[in-house]
XYZ file of N, CA and C in Angstrom:
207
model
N 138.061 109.344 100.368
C 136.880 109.974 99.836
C 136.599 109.519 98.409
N 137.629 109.580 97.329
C 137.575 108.965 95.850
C 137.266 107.185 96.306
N 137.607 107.168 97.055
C 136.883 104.966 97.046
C 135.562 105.314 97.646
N 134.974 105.884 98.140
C 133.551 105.807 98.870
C 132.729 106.863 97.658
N 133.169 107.512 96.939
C 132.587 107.775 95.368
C 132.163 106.975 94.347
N 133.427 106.407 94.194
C 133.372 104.910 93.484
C 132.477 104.067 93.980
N 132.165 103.807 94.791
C 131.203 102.631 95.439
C 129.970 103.104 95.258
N 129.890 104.303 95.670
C 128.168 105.123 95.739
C 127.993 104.659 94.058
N 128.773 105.627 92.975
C 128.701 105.361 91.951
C 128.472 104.210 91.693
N 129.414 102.936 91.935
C 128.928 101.587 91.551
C 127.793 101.062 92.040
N 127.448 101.404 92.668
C 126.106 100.603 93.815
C 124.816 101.718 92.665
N 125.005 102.736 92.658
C 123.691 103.334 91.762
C 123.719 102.739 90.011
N 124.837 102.543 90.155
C 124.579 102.038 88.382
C 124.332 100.306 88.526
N 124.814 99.878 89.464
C 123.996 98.148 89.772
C 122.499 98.486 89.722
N 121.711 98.876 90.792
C 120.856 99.287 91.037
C 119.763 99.841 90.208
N 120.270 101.258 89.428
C 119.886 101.305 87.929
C 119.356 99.812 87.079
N 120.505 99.202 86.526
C 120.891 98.480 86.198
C 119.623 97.120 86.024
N 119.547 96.880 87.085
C 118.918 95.802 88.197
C 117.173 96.038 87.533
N 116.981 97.426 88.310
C 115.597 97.982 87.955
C 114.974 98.007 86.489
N 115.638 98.509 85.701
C 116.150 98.585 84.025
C 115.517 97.306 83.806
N 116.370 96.219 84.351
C 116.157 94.515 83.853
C 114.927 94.016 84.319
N 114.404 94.535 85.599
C 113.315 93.661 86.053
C 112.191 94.045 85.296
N 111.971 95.467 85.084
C 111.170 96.164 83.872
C 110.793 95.466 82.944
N 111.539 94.686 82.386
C 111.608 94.124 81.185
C 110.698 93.040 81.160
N 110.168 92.303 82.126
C 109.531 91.073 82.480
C 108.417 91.236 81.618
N 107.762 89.918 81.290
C 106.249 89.872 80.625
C 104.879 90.276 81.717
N 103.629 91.692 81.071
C 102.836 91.165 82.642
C 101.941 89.922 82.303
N 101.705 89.197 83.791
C 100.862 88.098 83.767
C 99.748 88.113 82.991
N 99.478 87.200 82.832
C 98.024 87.109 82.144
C 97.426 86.959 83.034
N 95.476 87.443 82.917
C 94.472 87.954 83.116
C 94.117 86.368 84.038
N 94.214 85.849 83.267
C 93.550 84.321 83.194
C 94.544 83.581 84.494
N 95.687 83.714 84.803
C 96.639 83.420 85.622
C 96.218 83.918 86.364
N 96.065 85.158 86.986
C 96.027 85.990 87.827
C 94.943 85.574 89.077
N 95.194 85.375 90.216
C 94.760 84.667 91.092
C 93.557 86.026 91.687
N 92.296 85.277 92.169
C 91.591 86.159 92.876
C 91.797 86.059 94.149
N 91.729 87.909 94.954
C 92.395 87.838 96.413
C 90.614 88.123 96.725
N 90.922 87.210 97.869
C 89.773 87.507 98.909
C 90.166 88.611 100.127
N 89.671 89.997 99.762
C 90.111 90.871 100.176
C 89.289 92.286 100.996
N 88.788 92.192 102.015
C 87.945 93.136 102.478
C 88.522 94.748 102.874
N 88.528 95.508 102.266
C 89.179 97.266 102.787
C 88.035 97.588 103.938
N 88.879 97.977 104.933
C 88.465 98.704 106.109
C 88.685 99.631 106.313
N 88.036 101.366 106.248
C 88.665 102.667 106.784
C 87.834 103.336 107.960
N 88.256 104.106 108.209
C 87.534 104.906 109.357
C 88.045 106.210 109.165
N 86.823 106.748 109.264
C 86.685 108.318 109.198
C 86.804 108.959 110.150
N 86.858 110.380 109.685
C 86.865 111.467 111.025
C 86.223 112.356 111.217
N 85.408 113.262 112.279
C 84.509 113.800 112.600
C 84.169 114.418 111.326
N 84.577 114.496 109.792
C 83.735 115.087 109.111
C 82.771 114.123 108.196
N 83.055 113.025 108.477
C 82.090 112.078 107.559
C 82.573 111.580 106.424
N 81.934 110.816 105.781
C 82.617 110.320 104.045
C 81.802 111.555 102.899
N 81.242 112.246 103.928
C 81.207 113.259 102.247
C 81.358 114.433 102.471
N 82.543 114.659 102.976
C 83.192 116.180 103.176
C 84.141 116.422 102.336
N 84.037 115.901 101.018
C 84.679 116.796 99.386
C 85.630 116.669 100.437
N 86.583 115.926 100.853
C 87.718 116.020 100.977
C 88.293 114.355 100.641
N 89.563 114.157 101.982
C 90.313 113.395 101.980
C 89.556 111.665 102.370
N 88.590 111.975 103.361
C 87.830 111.015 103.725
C 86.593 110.092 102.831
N 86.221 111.113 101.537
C 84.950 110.830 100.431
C 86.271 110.673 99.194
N 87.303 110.941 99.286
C 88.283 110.258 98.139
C 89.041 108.928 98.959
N 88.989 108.976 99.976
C 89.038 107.165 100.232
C 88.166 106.041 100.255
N 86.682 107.001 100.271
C 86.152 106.132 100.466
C 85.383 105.734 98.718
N 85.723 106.505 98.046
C 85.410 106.245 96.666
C 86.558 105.204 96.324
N 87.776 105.596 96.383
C 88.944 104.606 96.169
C 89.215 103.272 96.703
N 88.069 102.698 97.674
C 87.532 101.798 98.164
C 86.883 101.543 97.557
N 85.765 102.253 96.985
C 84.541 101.722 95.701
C 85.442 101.139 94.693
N 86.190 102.145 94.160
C 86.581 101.809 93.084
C 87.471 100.004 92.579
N 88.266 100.172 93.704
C 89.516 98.965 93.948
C 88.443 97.828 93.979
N 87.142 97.521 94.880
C 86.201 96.607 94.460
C 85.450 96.459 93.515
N 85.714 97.542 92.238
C 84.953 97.470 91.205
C 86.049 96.050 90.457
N 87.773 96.076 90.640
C 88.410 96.221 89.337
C 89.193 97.301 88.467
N 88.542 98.557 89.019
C 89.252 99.673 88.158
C 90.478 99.698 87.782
């Protein structure tokens, strides 16, 4: 049981560890940054895209993601 502690323990502080470091990276530049040719497709459900719910906040979040936001 104390060696399969040890390991959990070691494997979460690698891991930690790991994540910690990749963090650290520079972000890309603007100018690098490749354009995706990218079409969003959703489908709704019997209440429509403007039922102030879950279906008119995807489909705004679809607006939005093709703005750039």
């Amino acid at each position: 049981m104390k060696t399969w502690k040890r390991t959990s323990a070691a494997i979460a502080v690698a891991l930690t560890a790991s994540a910690s470091l990749a963090a650290c990276g520079d972000a890309p530049d603007e100018k690098s940054a490749k354009k995706i040719d990218f079409l969003p497709c959703i489908v709704s459900d019997a209440g429509g895209f403007d039922d102030k719910s879950f279906n008119q906040t995807h489909l705004r979040g679809c607006h939005r993601g093709g703005e750039g936001a």
